[in-house]
Structures are given as structure tokens and as C-alpha cells.
Amino acid sequence: MIPTTPRTAIVTGAARGIGAATALRLAADGHAIGVLDLDESACADTVAAIVAAGGRAVGVGADVANSEGVIAAVARVTEAIGAPTILVNNAGITRDNLLHKMSEADWDLVMTVHLRGSFLMTRACQAHMVEAKFGRIINLSSTSAQGNRGQANYSTAKAGLQGFSKTLAVELGRFGITANAIAPGFIQTEMVRQTAERMGMPFDEFLAAAAAKNPSGRVGQPADIAALAAFLARDEAGFINGQVIYVAGGPRD
Ligand code: NAP
């Protein structure tokens, strides 16, 4: 593969799932990784896996929705492994319910983590990107942005991240910064295991049902998303800006 310039990346929600896979994949491209999640100790496995593969990483505990925590976390990464010029806004939660049963707290929490979290993280990192005249912002959207029963809060937040990405692309493009959204379909992680649990369905049946209706005949894996995130972070992806790329095994699922 053509080499890409080694840089510092922050991946939020990188203790597990898509975030952990993305952190590992970016590290394999030579980037030093700020592994950020709510609880610093939860980052240990991802950091250890990166270091064991010969990479550099630091684990940082922060709530992406907390302004002071975000500023401190970005400063800590900068001091430990360099100023971040790649940011993957991946931290996320679901609080699913039909609209008439959805509480205001669950609406607010989902908006706060996805939208406020991505805003705060991006605002905290963009000065480093502008200074470097290089930046890559990758926001995790979802196929749910197109509408999904029981996810009025989540689908709204994920559609919002698409608008956020496009606006960042317009504002920051002149500084060598790109902003894109990845919209995954069904990816096998703890998040969907919790969904299966809520629906009272055994996880293997839930996975089999999702695979059966997918045009590719399988569910997605975290590495499917990590591969695109790593590509979008590369030097050679510099003219891909403001796009929403669906990674779902088919056009809709
Ligand atoms: P996951 O396994 O639940 O991992 C999410 C991680 O984010 C967890 O480690 C979680 O920490 C962390 N997190 C949650 N709130 C946070 C906060 N306020 N600050 C910092 N970290 C926080 O989820 P995933 O399936 O890998 O999903 C990753 C992203 O992809 C999410 O944005 C999700 O919406 C999106 N996505 C997933 C799918 C899918 O099918 N899995 C599909 C489309 C899009 P805790 O464990 O402490 O809560």
C-alpha cells in the first residue's frame, strides 16, 4: 500500500466495538492514537493491543459531551503523543423507544452524546488541524439517519451528523481539512447486542435475521468500518470532502 504520513489521531468511544477496531486500524497505518472513552481504565485493552502490534497510543477518560473534559483530554493527547490532526467522532449510545413512549431525558441524552459530543471534540481539535494545514474529521452516522422505527432520537442525531460533516467540509476545506460521515448498517458490536436484549431476542437469532435480509448475506464487522475510516484519514483521500458513505452490505441495510 502507498505509505501515508504518520500523524496523531483521536478516536472517541474506542474502548470497544467500531471505535476499538478503528483505533487499531489507524495505528496499523502508523498513526499514534488517543484512545478516548468514558472511563480511562476501559481503554486499556485497546491501548495494549496497539502497543503489542508495535504502535503508540494513550488512553484517556472523558465524556465527549463535557466541554472541560474534552479540552483536557485533547491537551493530554497532545502532550503525550502529539497534536491530533485526525479525529474520529465515534462515541455513541442508543435509547430506543417508540415516540409516544420516549422520555425527554432519552431524547436529550442521545442528542448530547452524538451532536454536542462531536461538536465539542471537533472544536477542540480543529485549531491543531488548521495549524498543521491538514486534518481529517470522520463522523459516525448510521443508516438509521434515513429513518428507523423506535429511533426518533438516534436517527435525528445521525442525520444531524451528516449536516455537521458537510458544513465542516465547507468551512475547513481551505485549510487542508476534510470532513466526512460514515453511515454503517448493522455492525456486530455490544450496541446491537444490547438492542437484541431489549427486544428479548437471543443474540445469535438477531444476527441471523439481520444477515438474512442483508444483500451481502452477512452482518457487518467493526473492521468493515475501520477500513473506510483509515482510508478517509490517508493523505491520498484529501479530495473526498463532505460526503456521507454508507457501509451496509447493500444500498439500504
Ligand atoms: P459500542 O460498542 O456501544 O461502543 C460505543 C463506545 O462509546 C463505548 O465504549 C461507550 O462507553 C462509548 N461512549 C458512550 N458514550 C460516551 C461518551 N459520552 N463519551 C465517551 N465515550 C462514550 O458502539 P458501536 O456499535 O461500536 O458504535 C460506534 C459508533 O457507530 C456509534 O456512534 C454508533 O451510533 C455508530 N453505529 C453503530 C452501528 C452498529 O450497528 N453497531 C450502526 C451504525 C452506526 P461505555 O461502554 O462506557 O458506554
PDB file of C-alpha atoms and ligand atoms in Angstrom:
ATOM      1  CA  MET A   1       0.000   0.000   0.000  1.00  0.00           C
ATOM      2  CA  ILE A   2       1.148   3.574  -0.648  1.00  0.00           C
ATOM      3  CA  PRO A   3       2.500   4.960   2.641  1.00  0.00           C
ATOM      4  CA  THR A   4       0.669   7.793   4.365  1.00  0.00           C
ATOM      5  CA  THR A   5       2.207  10.416   6.660  1.00  0.00           C
ATOM      6  CA  PRO A   6       2.142   9.244  10.299  1.00  0.00           C
ATOM      7  CA  ARG A   7       0.026  11.593  12.402  1.00  0.00           C
ATOM      8  CA  THR A   8      -1.816  11.725  15.716  1.00  0.00           C
ATOM      9  CA  ALA A   9      -5.430  10.578  15.758  1.00  0.00           C
ATOM     10  CA  ILE A  10      -8.117  10.635  18.420  1.00  0.00           C
ATOM     11  CA  VAL A  11     -10.845   8.018  18.272  1.00  0.00           C
ATOM     12  CA  THR A  12     -13.746   8.542  20.680  1.00  0.00           C
ATOM     13  CA  GLY A  13     -15.625   5.575  22.139  1.00  0.00           C
ATOM     14  CA  ALA A  14     -12.542   3.494  21.358  1.00  0.00           C
ATOM     15  CA  ALA A  15     -12.709   1.100  24.307  1.00  0.00           C
ATOM     16  CA  ARG A  16     -14.636  -1.418  22.216  1.00  0.00           C
ATOM     17  CA  GLY A  17     -16.598  -2.060  19.039  1.00  0.00           C
ATOM     18  CA  ILE A  18     -16.150   0.104  15.959  1.00  0.00           C
ATOM     19  CA  GLY A  19     -14.010   2.615  17.869  1.00  0.00           C
ATOM     20  CA  ALA A  20     -11.525  -0.008  19.055  1.00  0.00           C
ATOM     21  CA  ALA A  21     -11.245  -1.539  15.561  1.00  0.00           C
ATOM     22  CA  THR A  22     -10.729   1.923  14.046  1.00  0.00           C
ATOM     23  CA  ALA A  23      -8.044   2.809  16.586  1.00  0.00           C
ATOM     24  CA  LEU A  24      -6.175  -0.420  15.779  1.00  0.00           C
ATOM     25  CA  ARG A  25      -6.512   0.068  12.029  1.00  0.00           C
ATOM     26  CA  LEU A  26      -5.289   3.673  12.162  1.00  0.00           C
ATOM     27  CA  ALA A  27      -2.352   2.528  14.301  1.00  0.00           C
ATOM     28  CA  ALA A  28      -1.507  -0.070  11.638  1.00  0.00           C
ATOM     29  CA  ASP A  29      -1.150   2.846   9.183  1.00  0.00           C
ATOM     30  CA  GLY A  30       1.473   4.348  11.514  1.00  0.00           C
ATOM     31  CA  HIS A  31      -0.635   6.892  13.381  1.00  0.00           C
ATOM     32  CA  ALA A  32      -0.286   7.447  17.140  1.00  0.00           C
ATOM     33  CA  ILE A  33      -3.690   7.047  18.756  1.00  0.00           C
ATOM     34  CA  GLY A  34      -5.522   8.864  21.536  1.00  0.00           C
ATOM     35  CA  VAL A  35      -7.901   6.144  22.703  1.00  0.00           C
ATOM     36  CA  LEU A  36     -10.751   8.072  24.326  1.00  0.00           C
ATOM     37  CA  ASP A  37     -13.701   6.621  26.187  1.00  0.00           C
ATOM     38  CA  LEU A  38     -15.839   7.496  29.206  1.00  0.00           C
ATOM     39  CA  ASP A  39     -13.642   5.517  31.571  1.00  0.00           C
ATOM     40  CA  GLU A  40      -9.855   5.576  31.176  1.00  0.00           C
ATOM     41  CA  SER A  41      -9.433   2.026  32.527  1.00  0.00           C
ATOM     42  CA  ALA A  42     -11.791   0.739  29.816  1.00  0.00           C
ATOM     43  CA  CYS A  43      -9.285   1.984  27.202  1.00  0.00           C
ATOM     44  CA  ALA A  44      -6.520  -0.316  28.473  1.00  0.00           C
ATOM     45  CA  ASP A  45      -7.225  -3.273  26.158  1.00  0.00           C
ATOM     46  CA  THR A  46      -7.263  -1.125  23.012  1.00  0.00           C
ATOM     47  CA  VAL A  47      -4.055   0.654  24.054  1.00  0.00           C
ATOM     48  CA  ALA A  48      -2.368  -2.676  24.882  1.00  0.00           C
ATOM     49  CA  ALA A  49      -3.374  -4.167  21.509  1.00  0.00           C
ATOM     50  CA  ILE A  50      -1.928  -1.157  19.655  1.00  0.00           C
ATOM     51  CA  VAL A  51       1.314  -1.250  21.635  1.00  0.00           C
ATOM     52  CA  ALA A  52       1.605  -5.051  21.207  1.00  0.00           C
ATOM     53  CA  ALA A  53       1.385  -4.515  17.428  1.00  0.00           C
ATOM     54  CA  GLY A  54       4.250  -2.009  17.609  1.00  0.00           C
ATOM     55  CA  GLY A  55       2.173   1.191  17.675  1.00  0.00           C
ATOM     56  CA  ARG A  56       1.864   4.169  20.008  1.00  0.00           C
ATOM     57  CA  ALA A  57      -1.264   5.007  21.996  1.00  0.00           C
ATOM     58  CA  VAL A  58      -2.511   6.743  25.109  1.00  0.00           C
ATOM     59  CA  GLY A  59      -5.782   6.017  26.882  1.00  0.00           C
ATOM     60  CA  VAL A  60      -7.833   8.993  28.043  1.00  0.00           C
ATOM     61  CA  GLY A  61     -11.060   9.023  30.028  1.00  0.00           C
ATOM     62  CA  ALA A  62     -13.533  11.767  29.071  1.00  0.00           C
ATOM     63  CA  ASP A  63     -17.201  12.344  28.392  1.00  0.00           C
ATOM     64  CA  VAL A  64     -17.347  13.808  24.885  1.00  0.00           C
ATOM     65  CA  ALA A  65     -20.349  15.897  25.955  1.00  0.00           C
ATOM     66  CA  ASN A  66     -18.415  17.688  28.690  1.00  0.00           C
ATOM     67  CA  SER A  67     -16.627  20.785  27.412  1.00  0.00           C
ATOM     68  CA  GLU A  68     -13.937  21.000  30.084  1.00  0.00           C
ATOM     69  CA  GLY A  69     -13.299  17.263  29.938  1.00  0.00           C
ATOM     70  CA  VAL A  70     -12.909  17.397  26.163  1.00  0.00           C
ATOM     71  CA  ILE A  71     -10.433  20.290  26.302  1.00  0.00           C
ATOM     72  CA  ALA A  72      -8.402  18.482  28.973  1.00  0.00           C
ATOM     73  CA  ALA A  73      -8.469  15.213  27.007  1.00  0.00           C
ATOM     74  CA  VAL A  74      -7.221  16.843  23.798  1.00  0.00           C
ATOM     75  CA  ALA A  75      -4.466  18.601  25.774  1.00  0.00           C
ATOM     76  CA  ARG A  76      -3.443  15.281  27.362  1.00  0.00           C
ATOM     77  CA  VAL A  77      -3.229  13.531  23.984  1.00  0.00           C
ATOM     78  CA  THR A  78      -1.239  16.458  22.551  1.00  0.00           C
ATOM     79  CA  GLU A  79       1.265  16.295  25.374  1.00  0.00           C
ATOM     80  CA  ALA A  80       1.612  12.509  25.297  1.00  0.00           C
ATOM     81  CA  ILE A  81       1.705  11.688  21.571  1.00  0.00           C
ATOM     82  CA  GLY A  82       1.405  14.952  19.610  1.00  0.00           C
ATOM     83  CA  ALA A  83      -1.284  17.340  18.344  1.00  0.00           C
ATOM     84  CA  PRO A  84      -4.242  15.452  16.863  1.00  0.00           C
ATOM     85  CA  THR A  85      -4.954  16.088  13.190  1.00  0.00           C
ATOM     86  CA  ILE A  86      -7.204  13.056  12.685  1.00  0.00           C
ATOM     87  CA  LEU A  87     -10.445  12.856  14.659  1.00  0.00           C
ATOM     88  CA  VAL A  88     -12.970  10.034  14.562  1.00  0.00           C
ATOM     89  CA  ASN A  89     -16.194  11.044  16.330  1.00  0.00           C
ATOM     90  CA  ASN A  90     -17.406   7.545  17.099  1.00  0.00           C
ATOM     91  CA  ALA A  91     -18.695   7.615  20.714  1.00  0.00           C
ATOM     92  CA  GLY A  92     -22.384   6.850  20.728  1.00  0.00           C
ATOM     93  CA  ILE A  93     -25.353   5.464  22.604  1.00  0.00           C
ATOM     94  CA  THR A  94     -28.888   4.360  21.864  1.00  0.00           C
ATOM     95  CA  ARG A  95     -32.005   4.947  23.972  1.00  0.00           C
ATOM     96  CA  ASP A  96     -34.620   3.421  21.682  1.00  0.00           C
ATOM     97  CA  ASN A  97     -38.359   3.714  22.162  1.00  0.00           C
ATOM     98  CA  LEU A  98     -41.439   4.477  20.129  1.00  0.00           C
ATOM     99  CA  LEU A  99     -42.096   8.209  20.021  1.00  0.00           C
ATOM    100  CA  HIS A 100     -45.084   8.170  22.370  1.00  0.00           C
ATOM    101  CA  LYS A 101     -43.013   6.351  24.999  1.00  0.00           C
ATOM    102  CA  MET A 102     -39.753   8.274  24.506  1.00  0.00           C
ATOM    103  CA  SER A 103     -38.758  10.352  27.517  1.00  0.00           C
ATOM    104  CA  GLU A 104     -37.293  13.846  27.230  1.00  0.00           C
ATOM    105  CA  ALA A 105     -34.231  12.562  29.098  1.00  0.00           C
ATOM    106  CA  ASP A 106     -33.617   9.864  26.465  1.00  0.00           C
ATOM    107  CA  TRP A 107     -34.116  12.370  23.636  1.00  0.00           C
ATOM    108  CA  ASP A 108     -31.681  14.816  25.248  1.00  0.00           C
ATOM    109  CA  LEU A 109     -29.034  12.220  26.126  1.00  0.00           C
ATOM    110  CA  VAL A 110     -28.807  10.849  22.592  1.00  0.00           C
ATOM    111  CA  MET A 111     -28.581  14.366  21.100  1.00  0.00           C
ATOM    112  CA  THR A 112     -25.999  15.341  23.688  1.00  0.00           C
ATOM    113  CA  VAL A 113     -23.603  12.448  23.188  1.00  0.00           C
ATOM    114  CA  HIS A 114     -23.742  12.353  19.377  1.00  0.00           C
ATOM    115  CA  LEU A 115     -24.211  16.002  18.419  1.00  0.00           C
ATOM    116  CA  ARG A 116     -22.808  18.051  21.292  1.00  0.00           C
ATOM    117  CA  GLY A 117     -20.043  15.436  21.720  1.00  0.00           C
ATOM    118  CA  SER A 118     -18.949  15.611  18.080  1.00  0.00           C
ATOM    119  CA  PHE A 119     -19.178  19.408  18.120  1.00  0.00           C
ATOM    120  CA  LEU A 120     -17.048  19.774  21.252  1.00  0.00           C
ATOM    121  CA  MET A 121     -14.427  17.261  20.104  1.00  0.00           C
ATOM    122  CA  THR A 122     -14.173  18.845  16.662  1.00  0.00           C
ATOM    123  CA  ARG A 123     -13.963  22.358  18.047  1.00  0.00           C
ATOM    124  CA  ALA A 124     -11.199  21.281  20.422  1.00  0.00           C
ATOM    125  CA  CYS A 125      -9.145  19.590  17.665  1.00  0.00           C
ATOM    126  CA  GLN A 126      -9.648  21.941  14.720  1.00  0.00           C
ATOM    127  CA  ALA A 127      -7.045  24.526  15.807  1.00  0.00           C
ATOM    128  CA  HIS A 128      -4.365  21.806  15.632  1.00  0.00           C
ATOM    129  CA  MET A 129      -5.571  20.830  12.156  1.00  0.00           C
ATOM    130  CA  VAL A 130      -5.631  24.421  10.899  1.00  0.00           C
ATOM    131  CA  GLU A 131      -2.100  24.949  12.229  1.00  0.00           C
ATOM    132  CA  ALA A 132      -0.894  21.753  10.511  1.00  0.00           C
ATOM    133  CA  LYS A 133      -2.781  22.669   7.318  1.00  0.00           C
ATOM    134  CA  PHE A 134      -4.006  19.088   7.404  1.00  0.00           C
ATOM    135  CA  GLY A 135      -6.965  17.470   9.070  1.00  0.00           C
ATOM    136  CA  ARG A 136      -9.310  14.544   8.792  1.00  0.00           C
ATOM    137  CA  ILE A 137     -12.654  14.579  10.602  1.00  0.00           C
ATOM    138  CA  ILE A 138     -14.674  11.376  10.376  1.00  0.00           C
ATOM    139  CA  ASN A 139     -18.122  11.313  11.954  1.00  0.00           C
ATOM    140  CA  LEU A 140     -20.074   8.123  12.604  1.00  0.00           C
ATOM    141  CA  SER A 141     -23.575   8.463  11.183  1.00  0.00           C
ATOM    142  CA  SER A 142     -25.858   5.463  10.533  1.00  0.00           C
ATOM    143  CA  THR A 143     -28.336   4.018   8.053  1.00  0.00           C
ATOM    144  CA  SER A 144     -30.827   4.945  10.793  1.00  0.00           C
ATOM    145  CA  ALA A 145     -30.447   8.548   9.580  1.00  0.00           C
ATOM    146  CA  GLN A 146     -32.896   7.537   6.835  1.00  0.00           C
ATOM    147  CA  GLY A 147     -35.497   6.596   9.421  1.00  0.00           C
ATOM    148  CA  ASN A 148     -35.784   3.647  11.777  1.00  0.00           C
ATOM    149  CA  ARG A 149     -38.703   2.576  13.935  1.00  0.00           C
ATOM    150  CA  GLY A 150     -38.086   3.246  17.624  1.00  0.00           C
ATOM    151  CA  GLN A 151     -35.134   5.543  16.972  1.00  0.00           C
ATOM    152  CA  ALA A 152     -36.576   9.066  16.610  1.00  0.00           C
ATOM    153  CA  ASN A 153     -33.779  10.415  18.818  1.00  0.00           C
ATOM    154  CA  TYR A 154     -30.922   8.365  17.304  1.00  0.00           C
ATOM    155  CA  SER A 155     -31.954   8.800  13.655  1.00  0.00           C
ATOM    156  CA  THR A 156     -32.281  12.558  14.169  1.00  0.00           C
ATOM    157  CA  ALA A 157     -28.830  12.737  15.745  1.00  0.00           C
ATOM    158  CA  LYS A 158     -27.287  10.614  12.975  1.00  0.00           C
ATOM    159  CA  ALA A 159     -28.928  12.760  10.267  1.00  0.00           C
ATOM    160  CA  GLY A 160     -27.613  15.797  12.139  1.00  0.00           C
ATOM    161  CA  LEU A 161     -24.084  14.427  11.925  1.00  0.00           C
ATOM    162  CA  GLN A 162     -24.417  14.301   8.147  1.00  0.00           C
ATOM    163  CA  GLY A 163     -25.227  18.042   8.067  1.00  0.00           C
ATOM    164  CA  PHE A 164     -22.428  18.701  10.544  1.00  0.00           C
ATOM    165  CA  SER A 165     -19.924  16.879   8.310  1.00  0.00           C
ATOM    166  CA  LYS A 166     -20.983  18.782   5.199  1.00  0.00           C
ATOM    167  CA  THR A 167     -20.739  22.143   6.953  1.00  0.00           C
ATOM    168  CA  LEU A 168     -17.314  21.339   8.387  1.00  0.00           C
ATOM    169  CA  ALA A 169     -16.230  20.391   4.866  1.00  0.00           C
ATOM    170  CA  VAL A 170     -17.341  23.780   3.548  1.00  0.00           C
ATOM    171  CA  GLU A 171     -15.793  25.776   6.405  1.00  0.00           C
ATOM    172  CA  LEU A 172     -12.499  23.921   6.817  1.00  0.00           C
ATOM    173  CA  GLY A 173     -11.666  22.614   3.349  1.00  0.00           C
ATOM    174  CA  ARG A 174      -9.393  25.558   2.597  1.00  0.00           C
ATOM    175  CA  PHE A 175      -7.101  24.507   5.465  1.00  0.00           C
ATOM    176  CA  GLY A 176      -6.424  21.053   4.041  1.00  0.00           C
ATOM    177  CA  ILE A 177      -9.056  19.558   6.310  1.00  0.00           C
ATOM    178  CA  THR A 178     -11.692  17.096   5.125  1.00  0.00           C
ATOM    179  CA  ALA A 179     -14.845  16.088   6.996  1.00  0.00           C
ATOM    180  CA  ASN A 180     -16.874  13.056   6.016  1.00  0.00           C
ATOM    181  CA  ALA A 181     -19.507  10.831   7.569  1.00  0.00           C
ATOM    182  CA  ILE A 182     -19.527   7.051   7.560  1.00  0.00           C
ATOM    183  CA  ALA A 183     -23.028   5.608   7.824  1.00  0.00           C
ATOM    184  CA  PRO A 184     -22.814   1.964   8.892  1.00  0.00           C
ATOM    185  CA  GLY A 185     -25.611  -0.540   8.642  1.00  0.00           C
ATOM    186  CA  PHE A 186     -25.882  -3.398  11.129  1.00  0.00           C
ATOM    187  CA  ILE A 187     -22.447  -3.945  12.706  1.00  0.00           C
ATOM    188  CA  GLN A 188     -21.899  -6.718  15.233  1.00  0.00           C
ATOM    189  CA  THR A 189     -20.981  -4.912  18.464  1.00  0.00           C
ATOM    190  CA  GLU A 190     -22.089  -4.545  22.059  1.00  0.00           C
ATOM    191  CA  MET A 191     -24.507  -1.811  20.931  1.00  0.00           C
ATOM    192  CA  VAL A 192     -26.580  -4.230  18.810  1.00  0.00           C
ATOM    193  CA  ARG A 193     -26.250  -6.970  21.436  1.00  0.00           C
ATOM    194  CA  GLN A 194     -27.979  -4.592  23.841  1.00  0.00           C
ATOM    195  CA  THR A 195     -30.691  -3.964  21.220  1.00  0.00           C
ATOM    196  CA  ALA A 196     -31.293  -7.725  20.929  1.00  0.00           C
ATOM    197  CA  GLU A 197     -31.528  -7.926  24.710  1.00  0.00           C
ATOM    198  CA  ARG A 198     -34.105  -5.111  24.829  1.00  0.00           C
ATOM    199  CA  MET A 199     -36.149  -6.893  22.180  1.00  0.00           C
ATOM    200  CA  GLY A 200     -35.960 -10.133  24.169  1.00  0.00           C
ATOM    201  CA  MET A 201     -34.288 -11.951  21.257  1.00  0.00           C
ATOM    202  CA  PRO A 202     -31.302 -14.335  21.565  1.00  0.00           C
ATOM    203  CA  PHE A 203     -28.300 -12.569  20.047  1.00  0.00           C
ATOM    204  CA  ASP A 204     -27.494 -15.326  17.536  1.00  0.00           C
ATOM    205  CA  GLU A 205     -31.077 -15.241  16.208  1.00  0.00           C
ATOM    206  CA  PHE A 206     -30.925 -11.450  15.993  1.00  0.00           C
ATOM    207  CA  LEU A 207     -27.666 -11.676  13.988  1.00  0.00           C
ATOM    208  CA  ALA A 208     -29.038 -14.407  11.703  1.00  0.00           C
ATOM    209  CA  ALA A 209     -32.166 -12.353  10.953  1.00  0.00           C
ATOM    210  CA  ALA A 210     -30.075  -9.271  10.103  1.00  0.00           C
ATOM    211  CA  ALA A 211     -27.729 -11.336   7.894  1.00  0.00           C
ATOM    212  CA  ALA A 212     -30.642 -12.980   6.070  1.00  0.00           C
ATOM    213  CA  LYS A 213     -32.115  -9.657   4.940  1.00  0.00           C
ATOM    214  CA  ASN A 214     -28.773  -8.095   4.003  1.00  0.00           C
ATOM    215  CA  PRO A 215     -27.863  -8.138   0.271  1.00  0.00           C
ATOM    216  CA  SER A 216     -24.346  -9.320   1.201  1.00  0.00           C
ATOM    217  CA  GLY A 217     -25.760 -12.175   3.267  1.00  0.00           C
ATOM    218  CA  ARG A 218     -23.955 -11.234   6.436  1.00  0.00           C
ATOM    219  CA  VAL A 219     -23.849  -8.600   9.142  1.00  0.00           C
ATOM    220  CA  GLY A 220     -21.050  -6.045   9.251  1.00  0.00           C
ATOM    221  CA  GLN A 221     -17.994  -6.286  11.476  1.00  0.00           C
ATOM    222  CA  PRO A 222     -16.162  -3.379  13.151  1.00  0.00           C
ATOM    223  CA  ALA A 223     -13.241  -3.937  10.738  1.00  0.00           C
ATOM    224  CA  ASP A 224     -15.570  -3.114   7.798  1.00  0.00           C
ATOM    225  CA  ILE A 225     -15.970   0.403   9.195  1.00  0.00           C
ATOM    226  CA  ALA A 226     -12.377   0.744  10.376  1.00  0.00           C
ATOM    227  CA  ALA A 227     -11.115   0.085   6.839  1.00  0.00           C
ATOM    228  CA  LEU A 228     -13.029   3.061   5.427  1.00  0.00           C
ATOM    229  CA  ALA A 229     -12.134   5.328   8.361  1.00  0.00           C
ATOM    230  CA  ALA A 230      -8.450   4.552   7.807  1.00  0.00           C
ATOM    231  CA  PHE A 231      -8.765   5.237   4.082  1.00  0.00           C
ATOM    232  CA  LEU A 232     -10.506   8.586   4.667  1.00  0.00           C
ATOM    233  CA  ALA A 233      -7.693   9.529   7.068  1.00  0.00           C
ATOM    234  CA  ARG A 234      -4.978   8.936   4.459  1.00  0.00           C
ATOM    235  CA  ASP A 235      -3.090  11.668   2.571  1.00  0.00           C
ATOM    236  CA  GLU A 236      -4.494  10.362  -0.737  1.00  0.00           C
ATOM    237  CA  ALA A 237      -8.130  10.864   0.406  1.00  0.00           C
ATOM    238  CA  GLY A 238      -7.722  14.647   0.507  1.00  0.00           C
ATOM    239  CA  PHE A 239     -10.272  15.420  -2.224  1.00  0.00           C
ATOM    240  CA  ILE A 240     -13.086  13.398  -0.624  1.00  0.00           C
ATOM    241  CA  ASN A 241     -14.859  16.034   1.412  1.00  0.00           C
ATOM    242  CA  GLY A 242     -18.360  16.491   2.812  1.00  0.00           C
ATOM    243  CA  GLN A 243     -19.525  13.027   1.792  1.00  0.00           C
ATOM    244  CA  VAL A 244     -21.749  10.512   3.516  1.00  0.00           C
ATOM    245  CA  ILE A 245     -20.578   6.988   2.727  1.00  0.00           C
ATOM    246  CA  TYR A 246     -22.904   4.112   3.567  1.00  0.00           C
ATOM    247  CA  VAL A 247     -21.169   0.889   4.631  1.00  0.00           C
ATOM    248  CA  ALA A 248     -24.045  -1.504   4.955  1.00  0.00           C
ATOM    249  CA  GLY A 249     -23.549  -4.521   2.693  1.00  0.00           C
ATOM    250  CA  GLY A 250     -26.097  -3.046   0.315  1.00  0.00           C
ATOM    251  CA  PRO A 251     -27.734   0.233  -0.659  1.00  0.00           C
ATOM    252  CA  ARG A 252     -30.103   0.417   2.317  1.00  0.00           C
ATOM    253  CA  ASP A 253     -29.344  -2.161   5.023  1.00  0.00           C
TER     254      ASP A 253
HETATM  255  P1  NAP B   1     -20.492   0.417  21.334  1.00  0.00           P
HETATM  256  O1  NAP B   1     -19.942  -0.960  21.203  1.00  0.00           O
HETATM  257  O2  NAP B   1     -21.647   0.641  22.253  1.00  0.00           O
HETATM  258  O3  NAP B   1     -19.280   1.381  21.728  1.00  0.00           O
HETATM  259  C1  NAP B   1     -19.503   2.744  21.964  1.00  0.00           C
HETATM  260  C2  NAP B   1     -18.431   3.255  22.893  1.00  0.00           C
HETATM  261  O4  NAP B   1     -18.681   4.669  23.098  1.00  0.00           O
HETATM  262  C3  NAP B   1     -18.493   2.596  24.288  1.00  0.00           C
HETATM  263  O5  NAP B   1     -17.200   2.213  24.703  1.00  0.00           O
HETATM  264  C4  NAP B   1     -19.066   3.689  25.163  1.00  0.00           C
HETATM  265  O6  NAP B   1     -18.632   3.660  26.507  1.00  0.00           O
HETATM  266  C5  NAP B   1     -18.530   4.940  24.477  1.00  0.00           C
HETATM  267  N1  NAP B   1     -19.270   6.132  24.877  1.00  0.00           N
HETATM  268  C6  NAP B   1     -20.608   6.257  25.051  1.00  0.00           C
HETATM  269  N2  NAP B   1     -20.919   7.494  25.454  1.00  0.00           N
HETATM  270  C7  NAP B   1     -19.754   8.175  25.552  1.00  0.00           C
HETATM  271  C8  NAP B   1     -19.417   9.494  25.935  1.00  0.00           C
HETATM  272  N3  NAP B   1     -20.354  10.379  26.321  1.00  0.00           N
HETATM  273  N4  NAP B   1     -18.121   9.868  25.921  1.00  0.00           N
HETATM  274  C9  NAP B   1     -17.148   8.981  25.560  1.00  0.00           C
HETATM  275  N5  NAP B   1     -17.402   7.720  25.171  1.00  0.00           N
HETATM  276  C10 NAP B   1     -18.694   7.307  25.188  1.00  0.00           C
HETATM  277  O7  NAP B   1     -20.952   1.016  19.943  1.00  0.00           O
HETATM  278  P2  NAP B   1     -20.542   0.653  18.413  1.00  0.00           P
HETATM  279  O8  NAP B   1     -21.567  -0.273  17.885  1.00  0.00           O
HETATM  280  O9  NAP B   1     -19.098   0.334  18.312  1.00  0.00           O
HETATM  281  O10 NAP B   1     -20.852   2.061  17.724  1.00  0.00           O
HETATM  282  C11 NAP B   1     -19.860   3.061  17.497  1.00  0.00           C
HETATM  283  C12 NAP B   1     -20.486   4.195  16.703  1.00  0.00           C
HETATM  284  O11 NAP B   1     -21.030   3.671  15.475  1.00  0.00           O
HETATM  285  C13 NAP B   1     -21.642   4.874  17.421  1.00  0.00           C
HETATM  286  O12 NAP B   1     -21.644   6.249  17.123  1.00  0.00           O
HETATM  287  C14 NAP B   1     -22.860   4.219  16.802  1.00  0.00           C
HETATM  288  O13 NAP B   1     -24.008   5.032  16.891  1.00  0.00           O
HETATM  289  C15 NAP B   1     -22.375   4.042  15.372  1.00  0.00           C
HETATM  290  N6  NAP B   1     -23.102   2.997  14.638  1.00  0.00           N
HETATM  291  C16 NAP B   1     -23.138   1.695  15.075  1.00  0.00           C
HETATM  292  C17 NAP B   1     -23.836   0.736  14.350  1.00  0.00           C
HETATM  293  C18 NAP B   1     -23.904  -0.699  14.779  1.00  0.00           C
HETATM  294  O14 NAP B   1     -24.683  -1.473  14.159  1.00  0.00           O
HETATM  295  N7  NAP B   1     -23.173  -1.152  15.751  1.00  0.00           N
HETATM  296  C19 NAP B   1     -24.506   1.118  13.180  1.00  0.00           C
HETATM  297  C20 NAP B   1     -24.471   2.429  12.768  1.00  0.00           C
HETATM  298  C21 NAP B   1     -23.750   3.362  13.494  1.00  0.00           C
HETATM  299  P3  NAP B   1     -19.500   2.926  27.645  1.00  0.00           P
HETATM  300  O15 NAP B   1     -19.338   1.475  27.383  1.00  0.00           O
HETATM  301  O16 NAP B   1     -18.852   3.341  28.922  1.00  0.00           O
HETATM  302  O17 NAP B   1     -20.903   3.389  27.482  1.00  0.00           O
END
